[in-house]
PDB file of C-alpha atoms and ligand atoms in Angstrom:
ATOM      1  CA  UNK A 364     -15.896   5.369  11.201  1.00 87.00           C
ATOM      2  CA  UNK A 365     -16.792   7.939   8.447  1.00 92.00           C
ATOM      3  CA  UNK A 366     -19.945   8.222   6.922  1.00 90.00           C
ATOM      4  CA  UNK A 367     -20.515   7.597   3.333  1.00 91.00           C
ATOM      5  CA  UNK A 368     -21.076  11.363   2.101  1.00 89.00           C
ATOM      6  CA  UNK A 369     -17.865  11.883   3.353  1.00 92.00           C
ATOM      7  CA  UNK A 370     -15.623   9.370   1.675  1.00 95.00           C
ATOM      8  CA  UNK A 371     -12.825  11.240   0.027  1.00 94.00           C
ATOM      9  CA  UNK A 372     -11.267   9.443  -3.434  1.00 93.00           C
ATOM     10  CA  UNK A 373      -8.997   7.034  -2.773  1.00 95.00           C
ATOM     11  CA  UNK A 374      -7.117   7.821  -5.546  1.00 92.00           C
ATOM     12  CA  UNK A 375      -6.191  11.271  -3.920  1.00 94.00           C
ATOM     13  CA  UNK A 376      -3.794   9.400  -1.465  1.00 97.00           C
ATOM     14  CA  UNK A 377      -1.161   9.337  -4.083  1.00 94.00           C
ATOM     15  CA  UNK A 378      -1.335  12.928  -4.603  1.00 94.00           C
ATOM     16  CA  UNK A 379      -1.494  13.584  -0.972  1.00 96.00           C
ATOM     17  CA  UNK A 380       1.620  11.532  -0.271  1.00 96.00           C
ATOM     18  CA  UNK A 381       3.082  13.028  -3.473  1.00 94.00           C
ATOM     19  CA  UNK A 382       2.305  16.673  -2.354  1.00 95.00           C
ATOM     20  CA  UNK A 383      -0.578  17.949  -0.125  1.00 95.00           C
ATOM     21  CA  UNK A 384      -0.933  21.207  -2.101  1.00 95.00           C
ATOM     22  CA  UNK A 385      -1.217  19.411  -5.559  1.00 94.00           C
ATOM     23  CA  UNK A 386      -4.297  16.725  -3.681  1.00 94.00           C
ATOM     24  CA  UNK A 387      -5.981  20.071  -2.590  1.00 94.00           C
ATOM     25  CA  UNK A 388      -5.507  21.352  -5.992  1.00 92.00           C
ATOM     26  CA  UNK A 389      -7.129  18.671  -7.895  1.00 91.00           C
ATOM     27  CA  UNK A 390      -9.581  17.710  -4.820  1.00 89.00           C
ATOM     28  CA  UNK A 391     -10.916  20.424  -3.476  1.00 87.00           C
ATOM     29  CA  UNK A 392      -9.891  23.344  -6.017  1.00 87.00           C
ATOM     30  CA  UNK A 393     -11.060  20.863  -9.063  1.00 79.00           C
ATOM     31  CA  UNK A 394      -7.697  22.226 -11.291  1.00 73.00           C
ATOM     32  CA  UNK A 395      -6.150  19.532 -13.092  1.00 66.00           C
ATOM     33  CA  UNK A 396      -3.562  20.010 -15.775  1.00 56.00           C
ATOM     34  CA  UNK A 397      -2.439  17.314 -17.633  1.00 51.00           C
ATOM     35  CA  UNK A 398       1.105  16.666 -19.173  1.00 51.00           C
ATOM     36  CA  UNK A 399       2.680  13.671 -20.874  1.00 47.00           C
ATOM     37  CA  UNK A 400       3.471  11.682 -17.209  1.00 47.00           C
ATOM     38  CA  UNK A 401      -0.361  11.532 -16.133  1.00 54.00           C
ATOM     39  CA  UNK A 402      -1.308  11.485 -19.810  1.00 50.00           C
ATOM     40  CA  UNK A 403       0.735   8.104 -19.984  1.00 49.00           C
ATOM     41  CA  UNK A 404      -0.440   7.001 -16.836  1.00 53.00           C
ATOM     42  CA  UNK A 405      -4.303   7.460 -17.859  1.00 55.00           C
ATOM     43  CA  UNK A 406      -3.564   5.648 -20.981  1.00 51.00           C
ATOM     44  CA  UNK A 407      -2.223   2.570 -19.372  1.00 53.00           C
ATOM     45  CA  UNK A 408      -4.999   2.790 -16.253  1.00 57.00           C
ATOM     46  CA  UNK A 409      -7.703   2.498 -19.529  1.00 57.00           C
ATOM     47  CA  UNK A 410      -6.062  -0.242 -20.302  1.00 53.00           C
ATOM     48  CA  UNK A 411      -6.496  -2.116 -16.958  1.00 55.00           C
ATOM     49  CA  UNK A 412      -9.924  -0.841 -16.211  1.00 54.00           C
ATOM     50  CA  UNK A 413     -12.684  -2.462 -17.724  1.00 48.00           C
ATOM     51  CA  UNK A 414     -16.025  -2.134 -15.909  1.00 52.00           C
ATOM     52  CA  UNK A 415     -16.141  -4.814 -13.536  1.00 65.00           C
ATOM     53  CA  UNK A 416     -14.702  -7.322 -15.776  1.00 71.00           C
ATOM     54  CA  UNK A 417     -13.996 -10.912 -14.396  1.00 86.00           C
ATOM     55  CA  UNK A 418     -12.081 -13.365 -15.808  1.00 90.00           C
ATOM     56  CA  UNK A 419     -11.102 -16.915 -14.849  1.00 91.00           C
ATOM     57  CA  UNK A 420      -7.817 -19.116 -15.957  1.00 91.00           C
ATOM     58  CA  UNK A 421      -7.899 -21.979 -13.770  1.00 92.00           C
ATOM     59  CA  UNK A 422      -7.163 -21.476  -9.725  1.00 95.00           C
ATOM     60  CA  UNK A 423      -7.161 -17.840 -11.142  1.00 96.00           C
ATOM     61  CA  UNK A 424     -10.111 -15.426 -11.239  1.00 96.00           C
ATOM     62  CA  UNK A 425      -9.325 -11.716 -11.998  1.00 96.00           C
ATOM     63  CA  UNK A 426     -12.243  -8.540 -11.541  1.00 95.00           C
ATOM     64  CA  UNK A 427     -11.012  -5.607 -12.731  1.00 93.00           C
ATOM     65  CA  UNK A 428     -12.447  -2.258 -12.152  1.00 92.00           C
ATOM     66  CA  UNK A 429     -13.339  -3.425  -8.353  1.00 93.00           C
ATOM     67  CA  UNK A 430     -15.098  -0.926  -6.742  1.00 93.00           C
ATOM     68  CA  UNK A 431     -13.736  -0.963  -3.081  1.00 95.00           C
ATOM     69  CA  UNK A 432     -14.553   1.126  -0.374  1.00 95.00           C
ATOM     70  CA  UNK A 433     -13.533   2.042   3.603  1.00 96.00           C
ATOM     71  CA  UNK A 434     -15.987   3.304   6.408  1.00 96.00           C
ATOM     72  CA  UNK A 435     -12.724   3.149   8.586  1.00 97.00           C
ATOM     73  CA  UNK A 436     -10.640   5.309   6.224  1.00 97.00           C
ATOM     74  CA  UNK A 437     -13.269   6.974   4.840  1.00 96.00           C
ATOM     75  CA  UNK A 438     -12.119   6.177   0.947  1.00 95.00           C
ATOM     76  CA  UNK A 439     -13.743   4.946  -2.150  1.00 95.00           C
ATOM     77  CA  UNK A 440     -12.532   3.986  -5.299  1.00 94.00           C
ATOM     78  CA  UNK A 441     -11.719   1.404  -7.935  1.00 93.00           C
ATOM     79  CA  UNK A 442      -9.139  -1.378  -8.189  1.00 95.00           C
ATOM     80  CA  UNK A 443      -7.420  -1.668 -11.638  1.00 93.00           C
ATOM     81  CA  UNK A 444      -7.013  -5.539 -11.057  1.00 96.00           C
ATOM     82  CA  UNK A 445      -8.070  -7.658  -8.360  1.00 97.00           C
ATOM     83  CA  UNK A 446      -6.935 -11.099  -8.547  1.00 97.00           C
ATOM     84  CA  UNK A 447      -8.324 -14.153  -6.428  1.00 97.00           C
ATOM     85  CA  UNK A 448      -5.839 -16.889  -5.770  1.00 97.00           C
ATOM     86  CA  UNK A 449      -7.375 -20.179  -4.842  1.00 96.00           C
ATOM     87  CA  UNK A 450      -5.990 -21.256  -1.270  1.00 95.00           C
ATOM     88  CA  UNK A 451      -7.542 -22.565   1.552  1.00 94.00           C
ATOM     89  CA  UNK A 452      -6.709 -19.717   3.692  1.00 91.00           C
ATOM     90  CA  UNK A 453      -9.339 -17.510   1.422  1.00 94.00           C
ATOM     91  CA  UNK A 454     -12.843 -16.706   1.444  1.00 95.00           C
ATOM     92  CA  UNK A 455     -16.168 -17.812  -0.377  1.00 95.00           C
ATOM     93  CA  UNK A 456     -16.972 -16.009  -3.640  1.00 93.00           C
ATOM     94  CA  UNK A 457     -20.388 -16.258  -5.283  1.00 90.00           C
ATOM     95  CA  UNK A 458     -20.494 -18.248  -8.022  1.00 90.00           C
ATOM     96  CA  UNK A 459     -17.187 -20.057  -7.904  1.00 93.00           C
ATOM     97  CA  UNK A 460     -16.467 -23.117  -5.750  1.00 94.00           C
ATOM     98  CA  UNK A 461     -13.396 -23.387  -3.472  1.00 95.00           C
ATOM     99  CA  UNK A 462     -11.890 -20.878  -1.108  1.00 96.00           C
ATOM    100  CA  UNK A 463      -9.701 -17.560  -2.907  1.00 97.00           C
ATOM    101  CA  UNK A 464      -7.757 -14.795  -1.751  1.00 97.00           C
ATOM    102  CA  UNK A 465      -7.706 -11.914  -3.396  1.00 98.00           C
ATOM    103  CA  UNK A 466      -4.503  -9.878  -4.214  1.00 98.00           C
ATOM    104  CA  UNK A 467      -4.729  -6.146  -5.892  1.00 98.00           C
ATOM    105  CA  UNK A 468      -2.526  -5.524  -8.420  1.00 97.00           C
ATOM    106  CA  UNK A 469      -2.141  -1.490  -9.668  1.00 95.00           C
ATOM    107  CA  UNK A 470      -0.981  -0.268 -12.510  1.00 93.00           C
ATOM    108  CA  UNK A 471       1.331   2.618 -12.909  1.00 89.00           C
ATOM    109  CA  UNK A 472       3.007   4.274 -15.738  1.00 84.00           C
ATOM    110  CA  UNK A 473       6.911   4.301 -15.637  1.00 85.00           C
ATOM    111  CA  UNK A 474       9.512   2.899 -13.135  1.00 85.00           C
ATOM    112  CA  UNK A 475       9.189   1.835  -9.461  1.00 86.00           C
ATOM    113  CA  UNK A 476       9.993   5.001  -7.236  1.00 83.00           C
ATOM    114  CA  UNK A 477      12.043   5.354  -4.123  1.00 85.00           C
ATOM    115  CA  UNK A 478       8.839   7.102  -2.376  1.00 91.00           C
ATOM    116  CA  UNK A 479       5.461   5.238  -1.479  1.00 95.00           C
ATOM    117  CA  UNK A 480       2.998   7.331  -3.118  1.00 94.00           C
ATOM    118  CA  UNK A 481       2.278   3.888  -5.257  1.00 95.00           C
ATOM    119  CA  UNK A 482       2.596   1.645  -2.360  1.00 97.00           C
ATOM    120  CA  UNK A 483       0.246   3.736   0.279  1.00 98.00           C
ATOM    121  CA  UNK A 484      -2.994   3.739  -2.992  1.00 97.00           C
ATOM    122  CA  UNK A 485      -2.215  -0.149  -3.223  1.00 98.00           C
ATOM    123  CA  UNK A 486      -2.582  -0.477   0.275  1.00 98.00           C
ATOM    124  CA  UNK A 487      -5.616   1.415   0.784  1.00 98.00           C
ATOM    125  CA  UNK A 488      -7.037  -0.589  -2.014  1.00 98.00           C
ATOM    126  CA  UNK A 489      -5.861  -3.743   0.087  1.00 98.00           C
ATOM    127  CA  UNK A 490      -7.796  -2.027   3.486  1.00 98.00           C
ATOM    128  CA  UNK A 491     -10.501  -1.381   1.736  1.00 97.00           C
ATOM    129  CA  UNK A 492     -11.462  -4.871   0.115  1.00 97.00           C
ATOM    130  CA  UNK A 493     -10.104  -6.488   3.829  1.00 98.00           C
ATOM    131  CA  UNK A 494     -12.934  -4.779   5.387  1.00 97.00           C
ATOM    132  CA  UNK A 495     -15.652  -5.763   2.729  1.00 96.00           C
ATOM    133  CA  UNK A 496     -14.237  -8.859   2.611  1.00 95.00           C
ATOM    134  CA  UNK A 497     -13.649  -9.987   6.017  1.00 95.00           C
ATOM    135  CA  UNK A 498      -9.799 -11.102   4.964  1.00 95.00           C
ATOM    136  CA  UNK A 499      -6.322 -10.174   5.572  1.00 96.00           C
ATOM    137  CA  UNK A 500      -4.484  -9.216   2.826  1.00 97.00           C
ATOM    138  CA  UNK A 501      -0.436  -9.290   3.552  1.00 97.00           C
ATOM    139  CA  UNK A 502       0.321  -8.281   0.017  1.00 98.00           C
ATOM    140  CA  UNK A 503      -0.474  -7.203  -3.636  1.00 98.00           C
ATOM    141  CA  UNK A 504       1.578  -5.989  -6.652  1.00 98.00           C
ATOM    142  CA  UNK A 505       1.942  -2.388  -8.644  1.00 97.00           C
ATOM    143  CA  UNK A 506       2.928  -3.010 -12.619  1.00 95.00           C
ATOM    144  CA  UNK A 507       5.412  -0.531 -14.094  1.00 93.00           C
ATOM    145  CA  UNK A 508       4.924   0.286 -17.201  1.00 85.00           C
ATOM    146  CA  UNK A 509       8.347   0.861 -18.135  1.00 82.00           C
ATOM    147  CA  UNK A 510      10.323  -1.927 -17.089  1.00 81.00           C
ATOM    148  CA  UNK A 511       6.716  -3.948 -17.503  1.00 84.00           C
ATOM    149  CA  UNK A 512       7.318  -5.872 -14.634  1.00 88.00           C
ATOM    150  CA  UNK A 513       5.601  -6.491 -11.253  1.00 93.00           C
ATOM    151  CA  UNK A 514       6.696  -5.332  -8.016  1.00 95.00           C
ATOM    152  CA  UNK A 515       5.354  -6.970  -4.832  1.00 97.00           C
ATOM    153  CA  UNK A 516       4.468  -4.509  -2.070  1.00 98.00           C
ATOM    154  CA  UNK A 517       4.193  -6.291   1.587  1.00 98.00           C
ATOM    155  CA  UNK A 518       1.527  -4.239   3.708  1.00 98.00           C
ATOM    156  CA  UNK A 519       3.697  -3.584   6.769  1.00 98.00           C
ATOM    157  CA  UNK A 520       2.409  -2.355  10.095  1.00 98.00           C
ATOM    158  CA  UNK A 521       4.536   1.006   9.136  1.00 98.00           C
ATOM    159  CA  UNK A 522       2.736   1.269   5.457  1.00 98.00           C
ATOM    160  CA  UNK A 523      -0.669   1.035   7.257  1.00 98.00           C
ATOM    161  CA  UNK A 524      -0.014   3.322  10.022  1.00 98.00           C
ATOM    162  CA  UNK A 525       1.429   6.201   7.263  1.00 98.00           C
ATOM    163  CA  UNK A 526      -2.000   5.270   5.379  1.00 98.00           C
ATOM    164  CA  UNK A 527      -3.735   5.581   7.970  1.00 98.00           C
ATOM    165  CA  UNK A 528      -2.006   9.377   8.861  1.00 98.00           C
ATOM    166  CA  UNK A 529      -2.573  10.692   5.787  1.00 98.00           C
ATOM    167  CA  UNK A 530      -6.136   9.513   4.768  1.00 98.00           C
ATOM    168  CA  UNK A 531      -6.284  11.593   8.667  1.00 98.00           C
ATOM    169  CA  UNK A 532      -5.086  14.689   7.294  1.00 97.00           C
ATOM    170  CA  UNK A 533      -6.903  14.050   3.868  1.00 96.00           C
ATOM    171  CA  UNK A 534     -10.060  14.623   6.025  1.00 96.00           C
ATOM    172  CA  UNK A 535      -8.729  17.489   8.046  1.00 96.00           C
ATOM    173  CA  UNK A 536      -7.815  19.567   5.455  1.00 95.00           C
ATOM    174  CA  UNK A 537     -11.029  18.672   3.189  1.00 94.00           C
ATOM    175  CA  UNK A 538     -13.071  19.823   6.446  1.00 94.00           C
ATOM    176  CA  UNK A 539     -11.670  22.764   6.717  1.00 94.00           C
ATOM    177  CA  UNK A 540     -11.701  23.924   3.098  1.00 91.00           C
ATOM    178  CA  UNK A 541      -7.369  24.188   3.397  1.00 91.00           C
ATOM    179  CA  UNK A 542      -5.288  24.361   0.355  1.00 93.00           C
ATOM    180  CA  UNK A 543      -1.845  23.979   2.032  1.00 94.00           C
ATOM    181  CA  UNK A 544       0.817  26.928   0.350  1.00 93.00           C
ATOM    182  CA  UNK A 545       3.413  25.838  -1.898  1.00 93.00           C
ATOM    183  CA  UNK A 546       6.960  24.250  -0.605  1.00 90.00           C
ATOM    184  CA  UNK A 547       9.257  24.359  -4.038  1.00 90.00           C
ATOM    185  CA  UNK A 548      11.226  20.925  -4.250  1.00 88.00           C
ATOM    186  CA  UNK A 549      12.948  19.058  -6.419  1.00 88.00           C
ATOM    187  CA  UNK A 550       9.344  17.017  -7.405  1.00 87.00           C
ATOM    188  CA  UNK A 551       7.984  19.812  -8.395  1.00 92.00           C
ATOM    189  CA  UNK A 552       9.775  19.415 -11.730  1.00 89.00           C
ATOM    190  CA  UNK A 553       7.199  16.158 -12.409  1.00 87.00           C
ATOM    191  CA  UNK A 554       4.129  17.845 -11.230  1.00 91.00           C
ATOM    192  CA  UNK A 555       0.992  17.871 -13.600  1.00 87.00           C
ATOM    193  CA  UNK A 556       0.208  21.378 -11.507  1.00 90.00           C
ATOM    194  CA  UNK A 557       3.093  22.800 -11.500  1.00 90.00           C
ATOM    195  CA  UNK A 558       2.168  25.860 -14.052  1.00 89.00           C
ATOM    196  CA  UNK A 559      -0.705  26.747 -11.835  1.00 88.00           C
ATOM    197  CA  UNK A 560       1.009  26.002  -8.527  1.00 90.00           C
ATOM    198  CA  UNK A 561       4.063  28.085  -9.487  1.00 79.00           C
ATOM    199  CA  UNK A 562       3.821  30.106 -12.279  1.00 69.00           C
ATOM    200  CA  UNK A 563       7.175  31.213 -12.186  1.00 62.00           C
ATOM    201  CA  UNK A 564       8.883  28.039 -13.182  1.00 54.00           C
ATOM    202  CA  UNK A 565       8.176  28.389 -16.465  1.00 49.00           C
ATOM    203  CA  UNK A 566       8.629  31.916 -17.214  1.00 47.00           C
ATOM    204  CA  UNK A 567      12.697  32.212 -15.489  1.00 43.00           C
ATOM    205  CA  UNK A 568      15.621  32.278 -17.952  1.00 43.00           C
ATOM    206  CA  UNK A 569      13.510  31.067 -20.793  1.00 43.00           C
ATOM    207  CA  UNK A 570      11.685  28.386 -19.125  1.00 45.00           C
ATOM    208  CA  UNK A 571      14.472  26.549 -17.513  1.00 52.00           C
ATOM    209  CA  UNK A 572      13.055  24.986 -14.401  1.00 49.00           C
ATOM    210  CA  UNK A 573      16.120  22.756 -13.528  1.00 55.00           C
ATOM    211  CA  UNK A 574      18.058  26.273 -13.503  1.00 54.00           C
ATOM    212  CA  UNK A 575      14.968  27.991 -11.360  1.00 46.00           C
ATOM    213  CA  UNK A 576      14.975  25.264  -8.903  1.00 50.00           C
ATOM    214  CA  UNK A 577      18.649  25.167  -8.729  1.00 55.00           C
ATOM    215  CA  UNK A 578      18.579  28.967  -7.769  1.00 51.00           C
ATOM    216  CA  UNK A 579      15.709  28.297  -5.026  1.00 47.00           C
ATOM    217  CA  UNK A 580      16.540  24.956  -3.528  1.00 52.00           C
ATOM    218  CA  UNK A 581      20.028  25.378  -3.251  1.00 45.00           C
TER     219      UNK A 581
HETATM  220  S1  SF4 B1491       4.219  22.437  -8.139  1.00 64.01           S
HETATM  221 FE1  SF4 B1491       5.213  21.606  -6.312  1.00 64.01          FE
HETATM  222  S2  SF4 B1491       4.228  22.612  -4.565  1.00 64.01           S
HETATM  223 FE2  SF4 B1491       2.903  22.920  -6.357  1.00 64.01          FE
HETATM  224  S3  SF4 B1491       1.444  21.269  -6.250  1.00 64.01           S
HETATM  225 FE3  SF4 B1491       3.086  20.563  -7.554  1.00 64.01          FE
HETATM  226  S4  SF4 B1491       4.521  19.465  -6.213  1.00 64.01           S
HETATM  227 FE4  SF4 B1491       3.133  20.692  -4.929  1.00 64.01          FE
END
């Protein structure tokens, strides 16, 4: 159990699963640099957020800009959607009759990705409201922006225990005041940091970084 003053944002697990040098940039070193990917993301997030917003269509009731919270992971943060599904397998909620479940749905800019940075925030959005909640949540939703379409993310035993892991090291490093070094890869390309992180990719052979990182990383 972690104590409340030292709950780490839970939206730094994306970054963290994304790269642990860019989450100790923006979390502990307070750099951010924005380009047109989490420019476009921030736009759409706006979107989703109001503050604490419910609606209700029926067996449907949807808060948005939930603010959720772990002692066991030692998170906090906000849910862009949380919708409660009426089933008899749910819980109570003030003010409405019936039983719901709730289900968090996340919105992200662009196309699903083959890594779970998107999957592990969702997830630790799901941990968190199971734990204020006193539910189990098997599974919730993230909303690409591209295709605009939802994908369904089950919360596996193996997508909790990498949560779990990395919310660990989250802590470790943010104890100890670490800022892991730099490991060039092919990601690196997408990273709002990158100019800070590595300089150098933008000044080689006129500011070709597909050329820079095909010199390094082959
Ligand atoms: S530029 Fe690469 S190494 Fe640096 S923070 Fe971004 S992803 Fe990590």
């Amino acid at each position: 159990m972690y104590s409340e003053d030292s709950y780490l944002l839970l939206s730094g697990i994306q970054h963290y699963a994304f790269c642990p040098r860019q989450w100790a940039l923006i979390h502990m070193e307070g750099q951010w640099d924005e380009n047109y990917l989490t420019a476009g993301g921030r736009i759409l997030h706006n979107k989703a957020h109001g503050s604490q917003i419910t609606e209700k269509r029926g067996d449907l009731i949807i808060f948005r800009g939930l603010k959720v919270h772990s002692s066991e992971l030692g998170i906090v943060g906000e849910c862009d959607v949380v919708e409660f599904h009426k089933s008899d397998a749910g819980i109570r909620l003030k003010g409405y009759s019936g039983l719901w479940c709730p289900y968090p749905v996340e919105y992200k800019r662009g196309k699903s990705k083959l890594d779970d940075c998107d999957r592990l925030q969702l997830c630790a959005q799901a941990v968190c409201l199971e734990e204020m909640l006193c539910v189990e949540i098997e599974t919730g939703a993230l909303f690409y922006g591209e295709p605009r379409r939802r994908e369904v993310v089950e919360f596996t035993s193996e997508l909790r225990a990498k949560l779990k892991d990395i919310v660990e090291n989250m802590h470790k490093l943010y104890e100890r005041k670490h800022t892991p070094k730099a490991v060039k890869r092919k990601s690196c390309q997408s990273c709002s940091l990158k100019d800070l992180c590595l300089p150098k990719l933008g000044e080689t052979d006129g500011g070709s970084v597909i050329k820079y990182l095909e010199m390094h990383l082959s």
